Each structure stands twice: as C-alpha cells, then as structure tokens.
Short mmCIF file of C-alpha atoms and ligand atoms in Angstrom, two decimals:
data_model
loop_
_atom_site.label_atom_id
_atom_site.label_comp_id
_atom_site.label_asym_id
_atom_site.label_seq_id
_atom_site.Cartn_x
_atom_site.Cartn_y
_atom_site.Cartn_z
CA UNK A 1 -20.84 -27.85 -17.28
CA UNK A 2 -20.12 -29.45 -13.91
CA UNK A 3 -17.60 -27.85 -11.92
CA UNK A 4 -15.20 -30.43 -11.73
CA UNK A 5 -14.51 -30.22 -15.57
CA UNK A 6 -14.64 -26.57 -15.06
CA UNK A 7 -11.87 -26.56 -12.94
CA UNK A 8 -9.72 -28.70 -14.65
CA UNK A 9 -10.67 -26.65 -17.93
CA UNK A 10 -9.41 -24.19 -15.79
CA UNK A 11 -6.52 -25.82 -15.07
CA UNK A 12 -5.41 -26.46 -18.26
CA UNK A 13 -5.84 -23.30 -19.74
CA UNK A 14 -3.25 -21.86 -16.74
CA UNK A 15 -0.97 -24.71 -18.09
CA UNK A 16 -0.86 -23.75 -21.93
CA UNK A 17 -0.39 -19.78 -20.37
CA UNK A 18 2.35 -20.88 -17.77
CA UNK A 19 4.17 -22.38 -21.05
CA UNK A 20 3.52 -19.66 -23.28
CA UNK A 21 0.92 -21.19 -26.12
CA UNK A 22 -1.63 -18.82 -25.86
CA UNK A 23 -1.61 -15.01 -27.02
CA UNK A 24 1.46 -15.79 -28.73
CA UNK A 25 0.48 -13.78 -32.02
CA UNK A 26 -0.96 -10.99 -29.49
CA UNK A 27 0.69 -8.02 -29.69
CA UNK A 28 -0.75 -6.18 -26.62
CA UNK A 29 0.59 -7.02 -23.23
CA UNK A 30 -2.14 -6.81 -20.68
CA UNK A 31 -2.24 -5.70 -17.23
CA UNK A 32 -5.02 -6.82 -15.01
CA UNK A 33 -5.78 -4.88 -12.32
CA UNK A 34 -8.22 -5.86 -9.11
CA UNK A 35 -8.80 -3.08 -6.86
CA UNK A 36 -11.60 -1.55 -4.96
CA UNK A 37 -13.14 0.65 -6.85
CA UNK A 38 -16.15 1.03 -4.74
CA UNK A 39 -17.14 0.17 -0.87
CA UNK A 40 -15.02 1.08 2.06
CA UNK A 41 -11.57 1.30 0.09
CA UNK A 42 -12.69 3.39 -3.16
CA UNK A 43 -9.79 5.85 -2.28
CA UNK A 44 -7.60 2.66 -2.58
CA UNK A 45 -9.06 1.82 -6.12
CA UNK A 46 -9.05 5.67 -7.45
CA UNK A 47 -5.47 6.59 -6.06
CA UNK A 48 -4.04 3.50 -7.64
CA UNK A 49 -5.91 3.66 -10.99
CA UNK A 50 -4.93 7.47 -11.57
CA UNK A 51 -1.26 6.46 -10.90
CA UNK A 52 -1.40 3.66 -13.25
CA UNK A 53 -3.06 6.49 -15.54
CA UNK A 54 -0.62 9.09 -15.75
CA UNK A 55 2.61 6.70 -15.72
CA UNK A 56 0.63 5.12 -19.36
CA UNK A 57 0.21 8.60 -19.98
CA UNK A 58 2.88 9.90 -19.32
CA UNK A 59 5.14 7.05 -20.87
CA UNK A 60 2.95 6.15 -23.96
CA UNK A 61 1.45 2.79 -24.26
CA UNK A 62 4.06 1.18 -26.27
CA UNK A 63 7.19 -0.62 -24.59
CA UNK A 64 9.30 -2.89 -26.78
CA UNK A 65 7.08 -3.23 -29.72
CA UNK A 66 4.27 -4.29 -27.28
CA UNK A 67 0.92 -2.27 -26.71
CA UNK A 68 0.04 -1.97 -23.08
CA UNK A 69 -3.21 -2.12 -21.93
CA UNK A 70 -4.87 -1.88 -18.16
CA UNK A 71 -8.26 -3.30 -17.62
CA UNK A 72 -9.53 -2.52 -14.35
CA UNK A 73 -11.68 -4.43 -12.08
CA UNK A 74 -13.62 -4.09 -8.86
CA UNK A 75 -13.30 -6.49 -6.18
CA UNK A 76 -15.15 -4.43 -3.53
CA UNK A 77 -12.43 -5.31 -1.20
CA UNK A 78 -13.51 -8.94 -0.78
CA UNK A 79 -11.10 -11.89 -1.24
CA UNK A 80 -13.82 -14.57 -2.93
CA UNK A 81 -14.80 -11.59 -5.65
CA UNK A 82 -10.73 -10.84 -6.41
CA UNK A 83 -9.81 -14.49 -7.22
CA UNK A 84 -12.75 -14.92 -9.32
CA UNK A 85 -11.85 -11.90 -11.40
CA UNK A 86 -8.09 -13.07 -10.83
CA UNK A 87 -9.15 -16.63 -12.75
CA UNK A 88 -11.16 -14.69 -15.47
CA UNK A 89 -7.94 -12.01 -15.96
CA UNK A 90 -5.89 -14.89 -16.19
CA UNK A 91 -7.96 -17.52 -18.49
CA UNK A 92 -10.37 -15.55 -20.47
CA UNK A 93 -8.55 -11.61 -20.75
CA UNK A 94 -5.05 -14.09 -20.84
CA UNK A 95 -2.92 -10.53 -18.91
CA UNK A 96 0.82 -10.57 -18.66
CA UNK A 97 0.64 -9.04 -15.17
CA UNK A 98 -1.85 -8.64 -12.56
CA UNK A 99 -1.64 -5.66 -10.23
CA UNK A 100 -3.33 -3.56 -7.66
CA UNK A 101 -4.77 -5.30 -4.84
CA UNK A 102 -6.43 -2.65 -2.50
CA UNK A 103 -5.82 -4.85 0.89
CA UNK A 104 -3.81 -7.69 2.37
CA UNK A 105 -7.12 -10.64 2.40
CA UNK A 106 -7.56 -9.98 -0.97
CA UNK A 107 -4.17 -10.16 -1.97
CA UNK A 108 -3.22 -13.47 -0.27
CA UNK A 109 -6.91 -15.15 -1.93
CA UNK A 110 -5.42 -14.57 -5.26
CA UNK A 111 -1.48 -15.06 -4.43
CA UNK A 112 -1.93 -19.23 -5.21
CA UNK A 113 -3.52 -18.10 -8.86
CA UNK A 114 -0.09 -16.29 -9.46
CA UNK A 115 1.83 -18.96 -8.90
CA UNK A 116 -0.33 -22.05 -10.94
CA UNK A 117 -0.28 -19.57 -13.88
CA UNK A 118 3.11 -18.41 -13.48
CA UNK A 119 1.26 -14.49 -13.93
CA UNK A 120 3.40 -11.75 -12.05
CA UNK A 121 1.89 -10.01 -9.37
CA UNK A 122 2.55 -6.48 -8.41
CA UNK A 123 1.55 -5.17 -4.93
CA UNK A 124 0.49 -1.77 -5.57
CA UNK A 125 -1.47 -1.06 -1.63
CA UNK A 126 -1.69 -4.03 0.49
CA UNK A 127 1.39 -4.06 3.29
CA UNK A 128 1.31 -7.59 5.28
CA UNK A 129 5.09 -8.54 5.23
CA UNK A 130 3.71 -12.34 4.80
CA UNK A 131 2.60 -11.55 0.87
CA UNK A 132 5.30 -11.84 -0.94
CA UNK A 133 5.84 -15.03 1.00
CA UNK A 134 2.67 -16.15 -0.54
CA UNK A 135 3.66 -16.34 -3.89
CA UNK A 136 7.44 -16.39 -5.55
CA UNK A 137 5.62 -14.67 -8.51
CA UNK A 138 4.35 -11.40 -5.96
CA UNK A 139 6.39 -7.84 -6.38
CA UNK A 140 5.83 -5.12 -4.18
CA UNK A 141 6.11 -1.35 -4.71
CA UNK A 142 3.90 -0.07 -1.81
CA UNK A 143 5.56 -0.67 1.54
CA UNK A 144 5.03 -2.86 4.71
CA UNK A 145 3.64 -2.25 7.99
CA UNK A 146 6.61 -3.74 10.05
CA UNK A 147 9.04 -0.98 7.58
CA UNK A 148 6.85 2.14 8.48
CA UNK A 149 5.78 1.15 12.56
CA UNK A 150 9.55 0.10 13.56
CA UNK A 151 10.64 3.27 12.37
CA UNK A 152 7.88 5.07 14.39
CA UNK A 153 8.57 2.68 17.66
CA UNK A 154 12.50 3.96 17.76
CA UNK A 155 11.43 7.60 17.77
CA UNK A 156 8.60 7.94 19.85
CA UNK A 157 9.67 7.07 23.06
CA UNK A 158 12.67 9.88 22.75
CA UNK A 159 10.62 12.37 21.61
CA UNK A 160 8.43 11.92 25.32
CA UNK A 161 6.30 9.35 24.17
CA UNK A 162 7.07 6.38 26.37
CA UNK A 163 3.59 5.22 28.11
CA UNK A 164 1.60 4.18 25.01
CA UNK A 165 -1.53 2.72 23.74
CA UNK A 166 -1.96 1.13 20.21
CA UNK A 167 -4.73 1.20 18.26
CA UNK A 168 -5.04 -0.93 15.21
CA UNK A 169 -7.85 -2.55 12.81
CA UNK A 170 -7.91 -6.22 13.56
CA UNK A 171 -7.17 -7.92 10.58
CA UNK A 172 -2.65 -8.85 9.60
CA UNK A 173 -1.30 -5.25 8.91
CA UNK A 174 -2.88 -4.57 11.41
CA UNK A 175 -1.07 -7.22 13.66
CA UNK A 176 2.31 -6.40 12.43
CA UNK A 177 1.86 -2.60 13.00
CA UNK A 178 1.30 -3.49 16.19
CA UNK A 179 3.55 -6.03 16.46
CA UNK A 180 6.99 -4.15 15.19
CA UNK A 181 5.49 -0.90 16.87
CA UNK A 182 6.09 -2.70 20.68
CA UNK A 183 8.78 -4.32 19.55
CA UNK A 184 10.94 -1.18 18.88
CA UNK A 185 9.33 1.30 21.33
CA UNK A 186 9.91 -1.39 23.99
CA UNK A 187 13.94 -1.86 22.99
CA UNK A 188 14.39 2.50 23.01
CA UNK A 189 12.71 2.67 26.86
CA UNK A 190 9.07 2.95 26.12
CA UNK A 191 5.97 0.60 27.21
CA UNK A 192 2.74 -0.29 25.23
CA UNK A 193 0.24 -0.29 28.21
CA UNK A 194 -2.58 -1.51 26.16
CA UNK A 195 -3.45 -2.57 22.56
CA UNK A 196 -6.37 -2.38 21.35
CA UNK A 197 -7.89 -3.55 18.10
CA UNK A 198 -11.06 -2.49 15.90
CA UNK A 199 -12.91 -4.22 13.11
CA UNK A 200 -11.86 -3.54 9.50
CA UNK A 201 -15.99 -3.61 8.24
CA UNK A 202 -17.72 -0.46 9.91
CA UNK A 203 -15.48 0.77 12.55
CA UNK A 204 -16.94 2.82 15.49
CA UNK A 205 -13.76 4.00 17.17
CA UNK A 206 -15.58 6.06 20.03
CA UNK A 207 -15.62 3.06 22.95
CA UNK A 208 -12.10 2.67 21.86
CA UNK A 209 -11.04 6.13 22.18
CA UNK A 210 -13.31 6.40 25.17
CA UNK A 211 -10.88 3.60 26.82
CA UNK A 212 -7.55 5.28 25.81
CA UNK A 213 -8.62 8.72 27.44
CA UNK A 214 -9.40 7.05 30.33
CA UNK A 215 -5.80 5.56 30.33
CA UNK A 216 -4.34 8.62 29.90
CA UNK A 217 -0.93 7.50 27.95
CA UNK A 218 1.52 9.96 26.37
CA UNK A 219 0.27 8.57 22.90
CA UNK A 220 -2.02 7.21 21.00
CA UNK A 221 -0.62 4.92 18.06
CA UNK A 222 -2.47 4.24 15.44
CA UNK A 223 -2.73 1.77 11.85
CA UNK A 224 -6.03 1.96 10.15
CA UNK A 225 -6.14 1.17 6.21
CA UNK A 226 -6.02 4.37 4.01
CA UNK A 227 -9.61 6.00 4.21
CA UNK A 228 -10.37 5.36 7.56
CA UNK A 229 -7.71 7.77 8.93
CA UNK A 230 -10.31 10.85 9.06
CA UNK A 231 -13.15 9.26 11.43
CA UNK A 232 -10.30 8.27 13.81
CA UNK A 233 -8.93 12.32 13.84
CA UNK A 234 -12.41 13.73 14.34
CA UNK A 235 -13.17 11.37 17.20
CA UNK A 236 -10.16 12.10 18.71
CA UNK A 237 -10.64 15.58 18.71
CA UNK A 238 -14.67 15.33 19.51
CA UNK A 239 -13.23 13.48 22.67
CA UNK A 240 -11.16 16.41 23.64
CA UNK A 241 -8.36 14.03 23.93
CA UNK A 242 -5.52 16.19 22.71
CA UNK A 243 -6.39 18.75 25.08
CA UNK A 244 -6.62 15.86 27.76
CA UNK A 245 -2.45 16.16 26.61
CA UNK A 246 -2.63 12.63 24.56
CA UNK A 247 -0.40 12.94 21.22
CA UNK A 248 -1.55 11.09 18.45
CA UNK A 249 1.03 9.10 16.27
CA UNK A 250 0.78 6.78 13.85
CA UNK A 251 1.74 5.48 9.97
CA UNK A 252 1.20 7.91 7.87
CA UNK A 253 -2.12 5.94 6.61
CA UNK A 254 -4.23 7.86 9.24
CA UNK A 255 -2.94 11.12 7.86
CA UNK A 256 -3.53 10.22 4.35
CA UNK A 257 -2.80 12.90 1.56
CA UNK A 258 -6.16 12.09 -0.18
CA UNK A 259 -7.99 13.12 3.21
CA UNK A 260 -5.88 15.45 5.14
CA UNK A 261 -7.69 18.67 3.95
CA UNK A 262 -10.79 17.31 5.42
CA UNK A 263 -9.17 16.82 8.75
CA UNK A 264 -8.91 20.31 9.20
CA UNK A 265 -6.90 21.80 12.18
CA UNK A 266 -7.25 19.35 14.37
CA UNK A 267 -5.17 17.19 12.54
CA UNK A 268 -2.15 19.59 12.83
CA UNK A 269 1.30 18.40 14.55
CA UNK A 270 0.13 14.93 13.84
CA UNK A 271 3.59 12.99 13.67
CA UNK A 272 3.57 9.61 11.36
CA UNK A 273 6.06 7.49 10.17
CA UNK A 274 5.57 7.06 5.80
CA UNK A 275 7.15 6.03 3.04
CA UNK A 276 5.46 8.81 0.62
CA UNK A 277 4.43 12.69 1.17
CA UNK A 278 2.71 14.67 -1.58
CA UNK A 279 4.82 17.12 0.07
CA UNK A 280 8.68 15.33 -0.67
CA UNK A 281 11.04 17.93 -1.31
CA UNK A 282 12.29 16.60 -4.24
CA UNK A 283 12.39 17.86 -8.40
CA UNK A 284 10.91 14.40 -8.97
CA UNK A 285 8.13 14.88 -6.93
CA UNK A 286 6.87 17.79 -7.48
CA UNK A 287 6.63 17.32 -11.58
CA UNK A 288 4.93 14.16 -10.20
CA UNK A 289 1.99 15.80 -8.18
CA UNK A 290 1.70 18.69 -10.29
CA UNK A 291 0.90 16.18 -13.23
CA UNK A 292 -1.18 14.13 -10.90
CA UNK A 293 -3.24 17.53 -9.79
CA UNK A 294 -4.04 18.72 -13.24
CA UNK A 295 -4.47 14.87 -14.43
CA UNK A 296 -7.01 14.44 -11.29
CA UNK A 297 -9.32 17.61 -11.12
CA UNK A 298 -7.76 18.13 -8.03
CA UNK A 299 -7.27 15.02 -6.27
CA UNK A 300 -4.31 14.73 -4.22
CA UNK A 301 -1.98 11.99 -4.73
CA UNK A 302 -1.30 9.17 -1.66
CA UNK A 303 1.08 6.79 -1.28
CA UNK A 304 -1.27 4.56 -3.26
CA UNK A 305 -0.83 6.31 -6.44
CA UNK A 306 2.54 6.83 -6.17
CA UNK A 307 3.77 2.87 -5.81
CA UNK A 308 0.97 2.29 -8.27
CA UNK A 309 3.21 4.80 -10.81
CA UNK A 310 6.11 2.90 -9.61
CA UNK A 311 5.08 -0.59 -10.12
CA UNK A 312 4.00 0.47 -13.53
CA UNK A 313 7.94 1.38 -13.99
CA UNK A 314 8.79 -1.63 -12.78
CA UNK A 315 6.58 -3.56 -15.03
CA UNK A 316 7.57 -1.37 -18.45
CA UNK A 317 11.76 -2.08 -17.43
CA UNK A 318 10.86 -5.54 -17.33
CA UNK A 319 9.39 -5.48 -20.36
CA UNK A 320 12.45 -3.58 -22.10
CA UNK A 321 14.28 -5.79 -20.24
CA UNK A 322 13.29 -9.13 -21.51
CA UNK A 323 12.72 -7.48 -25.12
CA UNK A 324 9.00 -7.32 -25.14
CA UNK A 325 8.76 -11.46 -24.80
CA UNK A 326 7.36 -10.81 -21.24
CA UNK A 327 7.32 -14.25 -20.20
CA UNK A 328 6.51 -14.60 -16.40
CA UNK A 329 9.79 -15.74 -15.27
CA UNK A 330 11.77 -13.86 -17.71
CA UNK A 331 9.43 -10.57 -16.46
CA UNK A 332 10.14 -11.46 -12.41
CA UNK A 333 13.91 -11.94 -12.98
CA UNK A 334 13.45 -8.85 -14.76
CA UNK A 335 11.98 -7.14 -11.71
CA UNK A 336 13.94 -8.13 -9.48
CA UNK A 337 17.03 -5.98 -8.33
CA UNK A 338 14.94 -2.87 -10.17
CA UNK A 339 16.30 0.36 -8.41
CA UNK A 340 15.23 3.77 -9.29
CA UNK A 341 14.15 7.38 -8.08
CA UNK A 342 10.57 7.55 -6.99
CA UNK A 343 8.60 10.33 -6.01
CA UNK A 344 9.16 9.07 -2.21
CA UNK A 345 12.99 9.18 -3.29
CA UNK A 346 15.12 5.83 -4.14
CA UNK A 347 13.22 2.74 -4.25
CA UNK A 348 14.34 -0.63 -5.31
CA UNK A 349 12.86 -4.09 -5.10
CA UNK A 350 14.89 -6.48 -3.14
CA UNK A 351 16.21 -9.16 -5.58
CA UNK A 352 16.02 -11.79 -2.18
CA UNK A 353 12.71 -11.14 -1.01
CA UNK A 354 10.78 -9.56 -4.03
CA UNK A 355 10.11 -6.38 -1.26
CA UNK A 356 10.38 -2.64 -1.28
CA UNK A 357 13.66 -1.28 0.29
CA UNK A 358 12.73 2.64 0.41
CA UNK A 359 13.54 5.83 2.91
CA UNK A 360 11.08 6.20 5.53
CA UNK A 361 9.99 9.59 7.01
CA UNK A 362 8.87 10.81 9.94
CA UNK A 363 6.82 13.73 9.23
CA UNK A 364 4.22 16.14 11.05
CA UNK A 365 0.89 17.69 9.38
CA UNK A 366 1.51 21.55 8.41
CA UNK A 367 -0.45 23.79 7.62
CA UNK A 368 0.89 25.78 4.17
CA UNK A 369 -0.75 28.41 1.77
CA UNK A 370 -4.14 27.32 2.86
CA UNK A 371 -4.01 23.48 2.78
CA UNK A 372 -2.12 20.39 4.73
CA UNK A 373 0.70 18.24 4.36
CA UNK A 374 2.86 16.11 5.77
CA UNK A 375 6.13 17.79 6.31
CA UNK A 376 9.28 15.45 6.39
CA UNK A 377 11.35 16.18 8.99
CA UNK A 378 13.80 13.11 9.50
CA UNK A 379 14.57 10.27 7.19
CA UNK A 380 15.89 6.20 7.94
CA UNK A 381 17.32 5.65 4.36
CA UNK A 382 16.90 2.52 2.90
CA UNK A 383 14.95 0.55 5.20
CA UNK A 384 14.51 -3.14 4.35
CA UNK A 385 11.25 -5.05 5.62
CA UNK A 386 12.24 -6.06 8.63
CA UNK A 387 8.89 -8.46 8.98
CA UNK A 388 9.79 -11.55 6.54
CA UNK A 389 10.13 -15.01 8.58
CA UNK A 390 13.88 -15.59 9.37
C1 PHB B 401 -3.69 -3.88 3.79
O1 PHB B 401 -4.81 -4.42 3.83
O2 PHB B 401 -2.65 -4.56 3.75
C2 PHB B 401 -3.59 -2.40 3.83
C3 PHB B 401 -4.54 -1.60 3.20
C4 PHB B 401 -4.46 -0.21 3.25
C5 PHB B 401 -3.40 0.38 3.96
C6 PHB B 401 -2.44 -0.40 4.57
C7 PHB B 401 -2.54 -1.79 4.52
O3 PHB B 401 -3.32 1.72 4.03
#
C-alpha cells in the first residue's frame, strides 16, 4: 500500500473513533500505555507499570459495567517509536485512554495523535509545563519542573545557599528547572553564578562536576530525569566535593526512592524539593507502599508509581462519571476538576489548565532502621504550575 493511502486510511479510521463508530459493542475499555520499559528510563517504565498494577488490583477491573484492560508498550524512550505505537493503540488496539509517557520528547511526538483522535492522554512521568499545552486532550498526574524548582529557589538562599551553580540535563525540563530555579532564588537574595547543562543520552557528569568544584558555590542544584540521580551522587562524592563544603540540592528526581538505598551514605542530608516521598507521613501512604512492597518483591515506590496509581483514579472516576460511555470529551470533562487524597497528600487536576495542583515538600535523605528516605520537613500546599504561558 503506498503511504499516502495509508495515511489517509489512517486518517479515517481516527475519524470513525473521534465520533464513536467503532468498538461500540466492545465491552472492555482499553488503556494504552507507552513507556520505557527498557534503555536508559526502565525505572520510568517499571515504577509506572506496577502503579498502574496495584490500583487494577487493588480496585478490580470492572468500572461501570466496563472491563478495563492495560496493554503496555515500550517506546525505549524515543519520540518516532511512541507515536508509532501511539497510531497502532489508537487504530488497530482502538484504547479509550492512552497513558504513561516516560519523558517530555516523547510525550509532545504523540500529543497531536491525541488530539486528531480525540483519545485522552494521561501524563503519568514527563514534567515540561508546555505538555498539556500541546494537546487540550493531555491530563497530568505527575508534576512539573517549574512546581518542584520554584519551591526549591525560595528556600535555598535562606537556608545559606545564596552563590549557586545549576546543573541540569539539556533537553525542556531540564530548561524550566533551571529556568524557575534562578528565577526564585534570584527574587529571595541568591545568585546562579553558572548553569551548566549535560546531555540526556550517556551522561558523564565528571568535567561538569570538575567545573563546579572549581567554582566553589554554596550549592550545587541539580534536575536529572529519574534514574540518573545515583551517578550524579557518587561523582559528587568521588570528587570530594561535599567535603570541599559544596551542598547538594536539587528536585527530588536525583534522590529518587527507587535508587536511594544504592546511594548509600553519601547521599545523606541531601535536601530536594518533591511532590512524593515513600516516606509521607500519612495513613494513605503507608497502606499504599506497604501494598506496593509486597506487590513488588521489594521495589520501592517513586513518584512515578504513585501519579501512575493516581491517574488510574482519575481515569476509573471518569469512567463512573460519564456512566461507563467513556467518550473522549465526555471522559476529559470528566477529569477535569478531579480532587482527591493521594499518597503525596491532596491532589487535584486543574479544571483551567488540565495540570496537577499538589503540596510540595522539601525534604532531606535520612537514614532509618537500616535504609533511606526522604524525610519531609516543610510543605507549600497546593502549589499550582506556575510554568504555563500567560
Ligand atoms: C521529562 O522528560 O519530562 C522527565 C522525565 C523524568 C523525570 C522528570 C522529567 O524525572
């Protein structure tokens, strides 16, 4: 077939969905998740997939008379490979909802598929305050890098940071950690004496790190994606630099639940700004990672899992909601406005902007009974994303 009819084959089978022909004796509603399951952001794919897990499980797999269903694909992180699974989710599986979407490149290839096919799309990692700009059909229940690093820019000049250096993966979370970071450090007193940036594919951080000890700055900020936090400790500690008196800071990606034990000791009196801690002192949360544990061999949940439990929530209320129908608009109107307890504490998705609104922390890594955690120690309730274009 030549790829012209193709596409518009293509194209028409995303018009009979957007009005609702096809699958209209199906019982099942599907959700289609893309996520990295393997490659640089596996955590990514295997935090978000357990969460998924053990909401189904935990909620049984039938909401409204419908029978839910995940199917689970890998994009390896790469934008071209996620919208060509997006298309086949879409056309050939025919899902309700598509989810996941490990980072913000991937999500943005796929956003314009969303909207043709009028398919809801639920952010459950990537945080680039531009993707729910992307597509009027995009939810969010992870968080945004503007939310978490404005938080962390008011505090860490009065707590004696003030001269500091930023380190971020060059690639747009990365720019608006930076970004809101400087912004809010600059307005509370403090100064960003140089920013630095590091490729997302096979980061060697040592030159970097090599550069900020030579600055000597009160703090080292730092954004990486979830995974790449550990590399980052142990070459800051393999560089001496802590002893060299530089504090590292960050989001509370770089000290990442599913990776803190490995960090060891070194990694202790880290302070980060988050949205999630395995270690929230709340009822809610600790049913949640006690089911997650035994669920999980082990595995500790992140932040990942927990908005990828959440945006399941969000997706089975709709679903109530609109009376098991689950047409796309009906579902996003549905989803809109949604607020409930998390495990992170009180969510909701902002009925304007389609966004997270959720507490932030500011925590530091403890040591307790043996293993780590991120201890919450101050709180800025209900923070909205303060990164969407005015
Ligand atoms: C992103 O690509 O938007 C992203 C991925 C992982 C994170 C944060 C942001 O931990």
């Amino acid at each position: 077939m030549q790829k012209r009819h193709f596409l518009h084959a293509t194209a028409l089978a995303m018009a009979a969905l957007a009005s609702g022909h096809a699958g209209a004796q199906d019982n099942r509603f599907k959700i289609g998740f893309i996520l990295p399951m393997t490659g640089p952001q596996a955590s990514t794919g295997r935090q978000i997939e357990a969460g998924a897990k053990l909401f189904l499980a935990e909620h049984g797999d039938t909401v409204a008379g419908r029978k839910v269903e995940m199917i689970v694909k890998d994009d390896t992180s790469l934008p071209d490979v996620n919208k060509r699974l997006a298309q086949q989710l879409i056309v050939s599986d025919q899902v309700n909802v598509l989810a996941g979407f490990g980072i913000t490149p991937a999500a943005l290839a796929t956003a314009p598929l969303a909207t043709q096919s009028k398919t809801p799309m639920v952010i459950m990692s990537a945080a680039t305050s531009s993707i729910t700009e992307a597509s009027p059909y995009i939810v969010r229940t992870s968080m945004t890098l503007a939310q978490i690093s404005s938080v962390m820019g008011d505090w860490a000049p009065r707590n004696g940071a003030k001269r500091v250096v930023s380190l971020v993966t060059d690639y747009a979370p990365g720019y608006d950690a930076e970004k809101f970071f400087k912004e809010h450090l600059t307005q509370n007193g403090g100064e960003v004496i140089e920013s630095l940036r590091v490729p997302l594919r096979n980061p060697d951080f040592a030159p970097y790190l090599q550069k900020v000890r030579d600055l000597k700055p009160d703090a080292l900020f730092v954004f990486v994606p979830s995974g790449a936090g550990a590399a980052v400790v142990k070459q800051f500690l393999e560089r001496g630099m802590d002893k060299a008196g530089i504090r590292l800071i960050g989001t509370g990606d770089l000290a990442d639940d599913d990776q803190l034990n490995d960090m060891g000791d070194g990694a202790l009196g880290v302070v980060t700004s988050f949205n999630y801690s395995m270690a929230h002192p709340s009822a809610l949360n600790k049913k949640f990672v006690d089911a997650f544990l035994k669920a999980n061999k082990g595995m500790r949940p992140n932040f990942q899992a927990v908005a990828a439990y959440d945006g399941m929530r969000v997706i089975y209320e709709a679903l109530k909601t609109t009376k098991g129908q689950g047409g796309g608009d009906a579902l996003l109107a549905a989803m809109k406005g949604q607020a409930f307890e998390s495990p992170r504490g009180p969510m909701s998705i902002d009925p304007q902007t389609r966004d997270v609104v959720q507490n932030i922390y500011l925590r530091k890594v403890e040591k307790q009974g043996g293993e780590y955690y991120n201890v919450e120690f101050d709180t800025r309730k209900d923070v909205k994303d303060p990164g969407k274009a005015k």
